[in-house]
Each structure stands twice: as structure tokens, then as C-alpha cells.
XYZ file of C-alpha atoms in Angstrom:
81
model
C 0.000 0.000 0.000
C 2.910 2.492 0.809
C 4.562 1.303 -1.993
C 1.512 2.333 -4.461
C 0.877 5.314 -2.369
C 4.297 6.859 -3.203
C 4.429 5.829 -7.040
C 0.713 8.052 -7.660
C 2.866 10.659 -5.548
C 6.065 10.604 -7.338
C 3.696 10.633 -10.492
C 1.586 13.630 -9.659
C 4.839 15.510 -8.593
C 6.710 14.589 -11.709
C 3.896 15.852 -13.468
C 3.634 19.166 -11.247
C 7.193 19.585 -11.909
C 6.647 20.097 -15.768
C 3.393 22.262 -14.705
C 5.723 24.662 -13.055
C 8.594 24.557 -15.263
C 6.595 25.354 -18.130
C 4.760 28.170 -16.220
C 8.277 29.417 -15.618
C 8.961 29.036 -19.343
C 5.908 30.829 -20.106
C 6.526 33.789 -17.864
C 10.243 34.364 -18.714
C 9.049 34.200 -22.591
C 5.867 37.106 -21.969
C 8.291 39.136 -20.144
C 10.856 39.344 -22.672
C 8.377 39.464 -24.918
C 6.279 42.461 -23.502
C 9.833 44.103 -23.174
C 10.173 44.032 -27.188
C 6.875 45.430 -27.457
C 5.231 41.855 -28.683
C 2.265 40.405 -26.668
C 3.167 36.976 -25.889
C 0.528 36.120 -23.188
C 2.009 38.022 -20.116
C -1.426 39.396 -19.390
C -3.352 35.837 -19.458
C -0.161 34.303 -17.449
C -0.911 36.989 -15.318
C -4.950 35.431 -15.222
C -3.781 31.820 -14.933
C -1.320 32.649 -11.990
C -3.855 32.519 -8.655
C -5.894 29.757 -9.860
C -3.375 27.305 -12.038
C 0.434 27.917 -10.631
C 0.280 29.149 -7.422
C -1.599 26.095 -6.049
C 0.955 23.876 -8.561
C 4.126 25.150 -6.069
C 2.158 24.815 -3.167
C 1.469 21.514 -4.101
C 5.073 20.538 -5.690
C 6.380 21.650 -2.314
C 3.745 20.270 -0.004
C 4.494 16.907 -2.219
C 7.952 16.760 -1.729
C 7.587 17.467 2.209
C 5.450 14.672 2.357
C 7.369 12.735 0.364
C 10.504 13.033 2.459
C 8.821 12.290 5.667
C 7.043 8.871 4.469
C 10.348 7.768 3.019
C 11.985 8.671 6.484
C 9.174 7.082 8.654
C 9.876 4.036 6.298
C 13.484 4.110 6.904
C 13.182 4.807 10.391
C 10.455 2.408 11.899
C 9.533 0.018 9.257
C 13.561 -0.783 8.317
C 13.904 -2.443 11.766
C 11.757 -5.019 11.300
């Protein structure tokens, strides 16, 4: 069960990783972008930031907390037995 648990967890954050990488992408591109005078989406980015990548850090961080600790519990308590 732990085992499953933290493949659909390594998964989502792989997945969340890409999600905020190309949000990154995205943001560095618009800003260069609305720098040269060209609209490349700075102003929807700007939409999509509250309600898409702002939760997809929290999450890629809350993820990688959690994570951490099952792989230490597992190391710590379930190693000695």
C-alpha cells in the first residue's frame, strides 16, 4: 500500500514539476516578450497565476515534504523489522 501510495505521488509531482517549469517558461518568454513590445501572453499568465500555478508550487512543495517524511518514517520504523 505504501509502496503504491508513493508511485501516484512521485507521479503527480513529476507531473507538477513540468506544470511549473513550463509556467516558468511561459513567464520568462511574456516578459521578454512584452519588453520588445510583442504580446506573448504576459497578461493571461498573469490570469492563470492565482488559480493554475500558485496552487501547482504549493502543491510541488507540499508533495515533496510529504514525500521526504514517508520515506523517512519508512526508513526509520519500518527498516527495523
Amino acid at each position: 500500500m505504501k509502496d503504491k501510495l508513493l508511485n501516484w505521488l512521485n507521479l503527480i509531482l513529476v507531473a507538477d514539476v513540468f506544470l511549473v517549469f513550463l509556467g516558468f517558461g511561459w513567464f520568462a518568454i511574456a516578459v521578454m516578450g512584452e519588453a520588445a513590445g510583442i504580446n506573448l501572453g504576459l497578461d493571461l499568465w498573469h490570469k492563470l497565476w492565482q488559480p493554475v500555478f500558485n496552487p501547482a508550487i504549493g502543491i510541488l512543495m507540499g508533495g515533496a515534504i510529504l514525500s521526504g517524511l514517508i520515506s523517512w518514517v519508512s526508513r526509520k520504523f519500518l527498516s527495523s523489522q
